[in-house]
Amino acid sequence: MNMNMQFIDLAAQQHRIKSKIDERIQAVLSHGNYIMGPEVAELEKQLAAFCGSPFALGCANGTDALQLALMALDVGPGDAVFCPSFTFASTAEVVPPMGATPIFVDVLEDSYNLDPASLLRAIAHAKDLGLKPTGVIPVDLFGLPADYDTIEQIAADHKLWIISDSAQGFGATYRGRTTGSIGTIATTSFFPAKPLGCYGDGGAIFTADPELCARLESFRVHGKGTHKYDNERIGLNSRLDTLQAAILLEKLAIYADEIEARQKVAARYSAALHNHVITPIVPDDCRSVWAQYTVRVRAGQDRAAFMSHLTATGVPCVVYYPRPLHQQTAYSPFPADPEGLAVSERLAQTVFSIPMHPYLSEGDQDIVIEAIQKASSAS
Ligand SMILES: *Cc1c(COP(=O)(O)O)cnc(C)c1O
């Protein structure tokens, strides 16, 4: 038995491309352009091509990417920004510092993604509160694209912009489109454990709008104007390091292949596990990049018992996320869908994620599968 099974195995990937990464790092050390060196522009070009977005900009992390997007869209006091509650904190964290109000929206039980009906209720609620509905931040949770056709229709009807938070979903497919190219602005994160991660913090922002791109470029470097010491606006220092861009160039080169490998792991899991736990769905014409493979226990099944059985068998498992944002101390004062967020609350009680990465061997997959099958017959 492999008692060292990794939840996400970054070492296996590094082993595959070690010499190329070493060469890339050496090239940066040789030219010495550590800030905005040539690798940054090269990566931006390749990221844009990968997802089919006209513009891509590197930045310091996925949270800054969201923050910069809000700055470029001129979000401010009185604005209501709709966020799912079942997500990582960054999605909503960036809204209050702009003076705007996050309003929490529920998610769909089968996809874990933003519920359009809840969004409509939250828009009406924002108006009742005297706030101006200005935008929505759908999340591609666990690597699966949100239901963009429906969200885009609602956004058009209510004149909302869309920031697609694709920190977990860059490169996923939604009905012929690739995430990164969806939304008024799309953002991603290169945190090491994300599907496309670097060796530190990193992020990127995507848009098809040249004016927004110019604003984002300015905000990313202290609100710069035509030159460095010309400050047109209040910005951030949020550049992607040249070294991280160099590493990402080699990781992006194998990313399509890794996405394929993730499909195989997910397909094997789903076939073997769907009779034992509630397995994740992927809607027609969509492809997840499987940032996580997240299952739910059935009514009557005990998640804690399930997870301790897995851990005892050497299978790492994690709960993403144990508490929805609207129930967190920092976010509970903000408004939410007035009908409540029952699905987000239920998911927080029933989900858990199992090992998922492109290098998970069939042998390790079988250990995971067997552990879940045993835990399910015991519960
Ligand atoms: C990881 C993550 C972020 C933030 O990315 P960082 O690079 O860690 O700042 C934002 N949104 C979601 C949904 C994430 O999972």
Short mmCIF file of C-alpha atoms and ligand atoms in Angstrom, two decimals:
data_model
loop_
_atom_site.label_atom_id
_atom_site.label_comp_id
_atom_site.label_asym_id
_atom_site.label_seq_id
_atom_site.Cartn_x
_atom_site.Cartn_y
_atom_site.Cartn_z
CA MET A 1 0.00 0.00 0.00
CA ASN A 2 1.23 3.50 -0.83
CA MET A 3 1.10 5.28 2.53
CA ASN A 4 2.54 8.41 0.94
CA MET A 5 -0.31 9.15 -1.38
CA GLN A 6 -0.50 12.89 -2.08
CA PHE A 7 -3.72 14.87 -2.27
CA ILE A 8 -2.09 16.92 -5.06
CA ASP A 9 1.31 15.60 -6.17
CA LEU A 10 3.44 18.53 -7.36
CA ALA A 11 6.65 16.50 -7.15
CA ALA A 12 5.52 14.06 -9.87
CA GLN A 13 4.93 16.95 -12.26
CA GLN A 14 8.24 18.56 -11.36
CA HIS A 15 10.04 15.29 -12.04
CA ARG A 16 8.56 15.27 -15.58
CA ILE A 17 9.79 18.76 -16.54
CA LYS A 18 12.64 19.35 -14.09
CA SER A 19 15.38 19.95 -16.65
CA LYS A 20 13.24 22.39 -18.65
CA ILE A 21 12.31 24.33 -15.53
CA ASP A 22 15.96 24.43 -14.48
CA GLU A 23 16.90 25.85 -17.89
CA ARG A 24 14.17 28.47 -17.69
CA ILE A 25 15.23 29.55 -14.20
CA GLN A 26 18.85 29.70 -15.32
CA ALA A 27 17.88 31.90 -18.27
CA VAL A 28 16.22 34.39 -15.91
CA LEU A 29 19.25 34.39 -13.60
CA SER A 30 21.40 35.11 -16.65
CA HIS A 31 19.42 38.02 -18.11
CA GLY A 32 18.56 39.39 -14.66
CA ASN A 33 15.27 41.08 -15.59
CA TYR A 34 13.48 39.89 -12.46
CA ILE A 35 10.62 42.36 -12.77
CA MET A 36 8.54 42.27 -15.98
CA GLY A 37 11.23 40.36 -17.84
CA PRO A 38 10.60 38.90 -21.30
CA GLU A 39 9.09 35.67 -19.90
CA VAL A 40 6.11 37.65 -18.55
CA ALA A 41 5.09 38.95 -21.98
CA GLU A 42 5.77 35.54 -23.53
CA LEU A 43 3.55 33.84 -20.96
CA GLU A 44 0.78 36.44 -21.37
CA LYS A 45 0.74 35.78 -25.09
CA GLN A 46 0.56 32.03 -24.58
CA LEU A 47 -2.13 32.25 -21.89
CA ALA A 48 -4.27 34.41 -24.18
CA ALA A 49 -3.83 31.91 -27.03
CA PHE A 50 -4.56 28.95 -24.77
CA CYS A 51 -8.01 30.20 -23.81
CA GLY A 52 -8.81 32.33 -26.83
CA SER A 53 -8.89 35.67 -25.02
CA PRO A 54 -7.55 38.73 -26.88
CA PHE A 55 -5.66 40.01 -23.81
CA ALA A 56 -4.00 38.36 -20.83
CA LEU A 57 -2.05 40.11 -18.06
CA GLY A 58 0.00 38.48 -15.33
CA CYS A 59 -0.38 39.73 -11.76
CA ALA A 60 0.77 38.84 -8.25
CA ASN A 61 -1.99 36.37 -7.27
CA GLY A 62 -5.58 35.37 -7.92
CA THR A 63 -6.96 37.65 -5.23
CA ASP A 64 -5.23 40.70 -6.72
CA ALA A 65 -6.55 39.63 -10.13
CA LEU A 66 -10.09 40.00 -8.76
CA GLN A 67 -9.22 43.25 -7.01
CA LEU A 68 -7.68 44.72 -10.17
CA ALA A 69 -10.78 43.68 -12.13
CA LEU A 70 -13.03 45.57 -9.71
CA MET A 71 -10.73 48.60 -9.93
CA ALA A 72 -10.80 48.54 -13.73
CA LEU A 73 -14.60 48.30 -13.68
CA ASP A 74 -14.72 51.33 -11.36
CA VAL A 75 -16.70 49.60 -8.63
CA GLY A 76 -17.49 51.80 -5.65
CA PRO A 77 -19.85 52.72 -2.81
CA GLY A 78 -23.52 51.92 -3.45
CA ASP A 79 -22.67 49.10 -5.87
CA ALA A 80 -23.94 45.58 -5.19
CA VAL A 81 -21.69 42.74 -6.35
CA PHE A 82 -23.17 39.23 -6.36
CA CYS A 83 -20.96 36.37 -5.18
CA PRO A 84 -21.65 32.70 -4.52
CA SER A 85 -21.37 31.82 -0.83
CA PHE A 86 -19.89 28.36 -1.41
CA THR A 87 -16.40 29.41 -2.56
CA PHE A 88 -12.97 30.45 -1.30
CA ALA A 89 -13.00 33.76 0.59
CA SER A 90 -11.16 35.75 -2.10
CA THR A 91 -14.24 35.89 -4.34
CA ALA A 92 -16.01 38.18 -1.88
CA GLU A 93 -13.00 39.53 0.02
CA VAL A 94 -12.11 42.03 -2.70
CA VAL A 95 -15.52 43.73 -2.73
CA PRO A 96 -15.73 45.61 0.64
CA PRO A 97 -12.34 47.38 0.22
CA MET A 98 -13.81 49.02 -2.92
CA GLY A 99 -16.63 50.44 -0.76
CA ALA A 100 -19.10 48.15 -2.54
CA THR A 101 -21.38 45.54 -0.97
CA PRO A 102 -21.07 41.80 -1.65
CA ILE A 103 -24.45 40.06 -1.78
CA PHE A 104 -24.35 36.31 -1.29
CA VAL A 105 -26.06 33.99 -3.73
CA ASP A 106 -26.74 30.27 -3.35
CA VAL A 107 -25.28 27.53 -5.55
CA LEU A 108 -26.78 24.55 -7.36
CA GLU A 109 -26.53 21.25 -5.55
CA ASP A 110 -25.40 19.19 -8.54
CA SER A 111 -22.75 21.53 -10.03
CA TYR A 112 -21.70 23.43 -6.86
CA ASN A 113 -21.87 26.57 -9.02
CA LEU A 114 -23.90 29.81 -8.91
CA ASP A 115 -27.68 29.33 -8.91
CA PRO A 116 -29.26 31.71 -11.48
CA ALA A 117 -32.65 31.73 -9.66
CA SER A 118 -30.93 32.78 -6.43
CA LEU A 119 -29.03 35.46 -8.37
CA LEU A 120 -32.34 36.93 -9.59
CA ARG A 121 -33.68 37.05 -6.02
CA ALA A 122 -30.47 38.70 -4.81
CA ILE A 123 -30.69 41.35 -7.56
CA ALA A 124 -34.23 42.25 -6.44
CA HIS A 125 -33.05 42.30 -2.81
CA ALA A 126 -30.18 44.68 -3.66
CA LYS A 127 -32.66 47.13 -5.17
CA ASP A 128 -34.88 46.88 -2.06
CA LEU A 129 -31.81 47.81 0.00
CA GLY A 130 -31.19 50.88 -2.16
CA LEU A 131 -28.06 49.41 -3.76
CA LYS A 132 -27.25 49.43 -7.47
CA PRO A 133 -26.75 45.93 -8.91
CA THR A 134 -23.52 46.32 -10.90
CA GLY A 135 -21.86 42.96 -11.34
CA VAL A 136 -21.63 39.27 -10.61
CA ILE A 137 -18.61 37.07 -9.87
CA PRO A 138 -19.43 33.48 -10.88
CA VAL A 139 -16.82 30.94 -9.75
CA ASP A 140 -15.75 27.88 -11.75
CA LEU A 141 -15.72 25.85 -8.55
CA PHE A 142 -13.53 22.76 -8.39
CA GLY A 143 -12.67 23.32 -12.07
CA LEU A 144 -16.18 23.18 -13.56
CA PRO A 145 -17.40 26.25 -15.49
CA ALA A 146 -20.43 28.06 -14.09
CA ASP A 147 -23.63 28.15 -16.20
CA TYR A 148 -22.51 31.14 -18.27
CA ASP A 149 -25.26 31.16 -20.94
CA THR A 150 -27.89 31.68 -18.24
CA ILE A 151 -25.74 34.08 -16.19
CA GLU A 152 -24.91 36.14 -19.31
CA GLN A 153 -28.63 36.48 -20.10
CA ILE A 154 -29.34 37.73 -16.58
CA ALA A 155 -26.33 40.07 -16.76
CA ALA A 156 -27.58 41.49 -20.07
CA ASP A 157 -31.10 41.99 -18.69
CA HIS A 158 -29.80 43.79 -15.59
CA LYS A 159 -26.77 45.56 -17.11
CA LEU A 160 -24.27 43.71 -14.95
CA TRP A 161 -20.64 43.03 -15.78
CA ILE A 162 -19.31 39.51 -15.18
CA ILE A 163 -15.97 38.73 -13.54
CA SER A 164 -15.38 35.02 -14.04
CA ASP A 165 -13.38 33.79 -11.03
CA SER A 166 -11.59 30.92 -12.74
CA ALA A 167 -8.88 30.48 -10.09
CA GLN A 168 -9.77 26.78 -10.03
CA GLY A 169 -11.02 26.43 -13.58
CA PHE A 170 -8.62 27.99 -16.09
CA GLY A 171 -8.71 26.04 -19.34
CA ALA A 172 -12.03 24.30 -18.70
CA THR A 173 -14.58 24.11 -21.51
CA TYR A 174 -18.08 25.54 -21.56
CA ARG A 175 -20.12 24.82 -24.71
CA GLY A 176 -17.29 25.49 -27.14
CA ARG A 177 -15.70 28.29 -25.12
CA THR A 178 -12.68 28.07 -22.83
CA THR A 179 -12.67 29.65 -19.38
CA GLY A 180 -10.45 32.68 -19.33
CA SER A 181 -12.23 33.90 -22.47
CA ILE A 182 -15.61 34.07 -20.69
CA GLY A 183 -16.89 37.16 -18.85
CA THR A 184 -16.28 40.89 -19.09
CA ILE A 185 -13.07 40.04 -17.26
CA ALA A 186 -11.83 36.58 -16.21
CA THR A 187 -9.27 35.93 -13.50
CA THR A 188 -7.16 33.00 -12.47
CA SER A 189 -4.63 32.02 -9.81
CA PHE A 190 -1.31 30.23 -10.14
CA PHE A 191 -1.16 29.26 -6.46
CA PRO A 192 0.87 26.01 -6.50
CA ALA A 193 -2.08 23.67 -5.85
CA LYS A 194 -4.33 25.12 -8.58
CA PRO A 195 -4.62 23.11 -11.81
CA LEU A 196 -2.09 25.47 -13.44
CA GLY A 197 0.17 26.52 -10.58
CA CYS A 198 3.60 28.10 -10.23
CA TYR A 199 6.19 27.84 -7.43
CA GLY A 200 4.88 30.70 -5.32
CA ASP A 201 2.09 33.23 -5.77
CA GLY A 202 0.89 34.30 -9.19
CA GLY A 203 -2.27 35.20 -11.09
CA ALA A 204 -3.64 36.43 -14.40
CA ILE A 205 -6.44 38.61 -15.76
CA PHE A 206 -8.16 38.23 -19.13
CA THR A 207 -10.39 40.52 -21.17
CA ALA A 208 -11.45 41.15 -24.75
CA ASP A 209 -11.86 44.89 -24.12
CA PRO A 210 -8.76 46.98 -25.03
CA GLU A 211 -9.81 49.84 -22.76
CA LEU A 212 -10.25 47.56 -19.77
CA CYS A 213 -6.91 45.97 -20.62
CA ALA A 214 -5.20 49.37 -20.60
CA ARG A 215 -6.78 50.21 -17.23
CA LEU A 216 -5.76 46.84 -15.78
CA GLU A 217 -2.19 47.36 -16.99
CA SER A 218 -2.09 50.72 -15.29
CA PHE A 219 -3.66 49.57 -11.99
CA ARG A 220 -1.25 46.63 -11.83
CA VAL A 221 1.75 49.01 -11.66
CA HIS A 222 0.76 51.80 -9.23
CA GLY A 223 -1.79 53.35 -11.60
CA LYS A 224 0.94 54.33 -13.99
CA GLY A 225 0.29 56.58 -16.98
CA THR A 226 2.57 56.90 -19.97
CA HIS A 227 5.64 56.23 -17.85
CA LYS A 228 6.59 54.84 -14.47
CA TYR A 229 6.65 58.14 -12.58
CA ASP A 230 3.39 59.36 -14.02
CA ASN A 231 0.56 58.28 -11.68
CA GLU A 232 -2.87 58.61 -13.26
CA ARG A 233 -4.78 56.59 -10.70
CA ILE A 234 -4.36 54.84 -7.34
CA GLY A 235 -3.18 51.33 -8.14
CA LEU A 236 -1.41 48.34 -6.68
CA ASN A 237 1.99 46.76 -6.98
CA SER A 238 0.78 43.49 -8.45
CA ARG A 239 3.15 42.14 -11.08
CA LEU A 240 3.82 38.49 -11.84
CA ASP A 241 7.47 37.69 -11.07
CA THR A 242 9.62 36.90 -14.10
CA LEU A 243 10.78 33.68 -12.39
CA GLN A 244 7.21 32.50 -11.91
CA ALA A 245 6.38 33.32 -15.53
CA ALA A 246 9.41 31.30 -16.64
CA ILE A 247 8.24 28.31 -14.60
CA LEU A 248 4.68 28.69 -15.87
CA LEU A 249 5.83 28.63 -19.49
CA GLU A 250 7.02 25.05 -18.99
CA LYS A 251 3.93 24.10 -17.01
CA LEU A 252 1.58 25.57 -19.62
CA ALA A 253 3.35 23.52 -22.30
CA ILE A 254 2.07 20.31 -20.68
CA TYR A 255 -1.21 21.67 -19.33
CA ALA A 256 -3.48 20.39 -22.13
CA ASP A 257 -2.00 16.94 -21.66
CA GLU A 258 -2.52 17.17 -17.90
CA ILE A 259 -6.15 18.21 -18.38
CA GLU A 260 -6.61 15.02 -20.43
CA ALA A 261 -4.99 12.94 -17.68
CA ARG A 262 -7.35 14.50 -15.12
CA GLN A 263 -10.36 13.41 -17.25
CA LYS A 264 -9.20 9.81 -17.04
CA VAL A 265 -8.86 9.89 -13.26
CA ALA A 266 -12.28 11.55 -12.89
CA ALA A 267 -13.95 9.08 -15.24
CA ARG A 268 -12.56 6.11 -13.31
CA TYR A 269 -13.60 7.62 -9.99
CA SER A 270 -17.11 8.37 -11.22
CA ALA A 271 -17.66 4.90 -12.69
CA ALA A 272 -16.49 3.17 -9.50
CA LEU A 273 -18.00 5.49 -6.91
CA HIS A 274 -21.42 6.63 -8.12
CA ASN A 275 -23.18 3.82 -6.25
CA HIS A 276 -21.41 4.68 -2.98
CA VAL A 277 -21.43 8.48 -2.69
CA ILE A 278 -22.91 11.32 -4.75
CA THR A 279 -20.33 11.90 -7.49
CA PRO A 280 -19.88 15.26 -9.27
CA ILE A 281 -21.73 15.93 -12.52
CA VAL A 282 -20.36 17.60 -15.63
CA PRO A 283 -23.12 19.18 -17.77
CA ASP A 284 -23.32 18.41 -21.52
CA ASP A 285 -20.75 20.23 -23.64
CA CYS A 286 -18.64 21.09 -20.61
CA ARG A 287 -15.28 19.82 -19.45
CA SER A 288 -13.93 20.35 -15.95
CA VAL A 289 -10.22 20.73 -15.23
CA TRP A 290 -10.88 18.91 -11.92
CA ALA A 291 -9.12 21.23 -9.49
CA GLN A 292 -10.86 18.97 -6.98
CA TYR A 293 -12.85 15.77 -7.25
CA THR A 294 -15.54 16.51 -4.70
CA VAL A 295 -18.19 14.04 -3.62
CA ARG A 296 -21.12 14.27 -1.23
CA VAL A 297 -22.24 11.74 1.36
CA ARG A 298 -25.85 10.58 1.03
CA ALA A 299 -28.57 11.35 3.59
CA GLY A 300 -27.86 9.13 6.59
CA GLN A 301 -24.17 8.68 5.76
CA ASP A 302 -21.74 10.09 8.31
CA ARG A 303 -19.08 12.28 6.65
CA ALA A 304 -16.76 12.30 9.66
CA ALA A 305 -16.77 8.50 9.83
CA PHE A 306 -16.17 8.33 6.08
CA MET A 307 -13.22 10.67 6.24
CA SER A 308 -11.60 8.99 9.24
CA HIS A 309 -11.84 5.65 7.45
CA LEU A 310 -10.09 7.17 4.42
CA THR A 311 -7.40 8.83 6.51
CA ALA A 312 -6.75 5.56 8.39
CA THR A 313 -6.26 3.83 5.03
CA GLY A 314 -3.65 6.41 3.99
CA VAL A 315 -6.00 8.30 1.65
CA PRO A 316 -5.82 12.07 2.20
CA CYS A 317 -9.15 13.89 2.03
CA VAL A 318 -10.17 17.49 2.69
CA VAL A 319 -13.41 19.44 3.12
CA TYR A 320 -13.73 22.31 0.64
CA TYR A 321 -15.46 24.26 2.17
CA PRO A 322 -16.52 23.58 5.76
CA ARG A 323 -18.41 26.87 6.16
CA PRO A 324 -20.05 28.99 3.47
CA LEU A 325 -19.01 32.65 3.36
CA HIS A 326 -22.38 34.05 4.49
CA GLN A 327 -21.88 32.17 7.78
CA GLN A 328 -18.31 33.40 8.34
CA THR A 329 -17.67 36.02 11.03
CA ALA A 330 -16.23 38.50 8.51
CA TYR A 331 -18.99 38.10 5.92
CA SER A 332 -22.17 37.42 7.90
CA PRO A 333 -23.01 41.17 8.14
CA PHE A 334 -23.47 41.40 4.36
CA PRO A 335 -26.80 40.76 2.60
CA ALA A 336 -27.77 37.49 0.95
CA ASP A 337 -30.56 35.95 -1.11
CA PRO A 338 -33.58 36.60 1.17
CA GLU A 339 -34.82 33.01 0.67
CA GLY A 340 -31.65 31.74 2.36
CA LEU A 341 -28.68 29.73 1.12
CA ALA A 342 -29.77 26.25 2.08
CA VAL A 343 -27.73 24.48 -0.60
CA SER A 344 -24.46 26.17 0.37
CA GLU A 345 -25.12 25.26 4.01
CA ARG A 346 -25.95 21.64 3.15
CA LEU A 347 -22.89 21.24 0.89
CA ALA A 348 -20.62 22.51 3.67
CA GLN A 349 -21.93 19.62 5.81
CA THR A 350 -21.78 16.86 3.19
CA VAL A 351 -18.88 17.39 0.73
CA PHE A 352 -15.35 16.10 0.82
CA SER A 353 -12.61 16.02 -1.81
CA ILE A 354 -10.34 13.08 -2.60
CA PRO A 355 -6.87 12.92 -4.19
CA MET A 356 -6.89 14.37 -7.72
CA HIS A 357 -3.94 15.23 -9.94
CA PRO A 358 -2.74 14.20 -13.39
CA TYR A 359 -0.11 11.81 -12.05
CA LEU A 360 -2.34 9.74 -9.76
CA SER A 361 -1.57 6.14 -10.69
CA GLU A 362 -4.33 3.62 -11.33
CA GLY A 363 -3.02 1.71 -8.33
CA ASP A 364 -3.51 4.73 -6.07
CA GLN A 365 -6.90 5.44 -7.64
CA ASP A 366 -7.91 1.88 -6.75
CA ILE A 367 -6.83 2.38 -3.14
CA VAL A 368 -9.00 5.51 -2.97
CA ILE A 369 -11.92 3.73 -4.63
CA GLU A 370 -11.71 0.70 -2.37
CA ALA A 371 -11.51 2.87 0.74
CA ILE A 372 -14.66 4.75 -0.25
CA GLN A 373 -16.51 1.56 -1.15
CA LYS A 374 -15.61 0.06 2.25
CA ALA A 375 -16.53 3.24 4.13
CA SER A 376 -19.87 3.38 2.36
CA SER A 377 -20.80 -0.19 3.22
CA ALA A 378 -19.80 0.49 6.85
CA SER A 379 -21.96 3.62 7.14
C1 LIG B 1 -7.40 30.25 -4.93
C2 LIG B 1 -8.61 31.05 -5.22
C3 LIG B 1 -8.55 32.46 -5.32
C4 LIG B 1 -7.35 33.28 -4.93
O1 LIG B 1 -6.17 32.96 -5.49
P1 LIG B 1 -4.77 33.38 -4.78
O2 LIG B 1 -3.79 33.25 -5.88
O3 LIG B 1 -4.56 32.39 -3.68
O4 LIG B 1 -4.92 34.76 -4.28
C5 LIG B 1 -9.69 33.13 -5.71
N1 LIG B 1 -10.84 32.49 -5.96
C6 LIG B 1 -10.94 31.15 -5.84
C7 LIG B 1 -12.24 30.50 -6.16
C8 LIG B 1 -9.84 30.39 -5.46
O5 LIG B 1 -9.96 29.07 -5.34
#
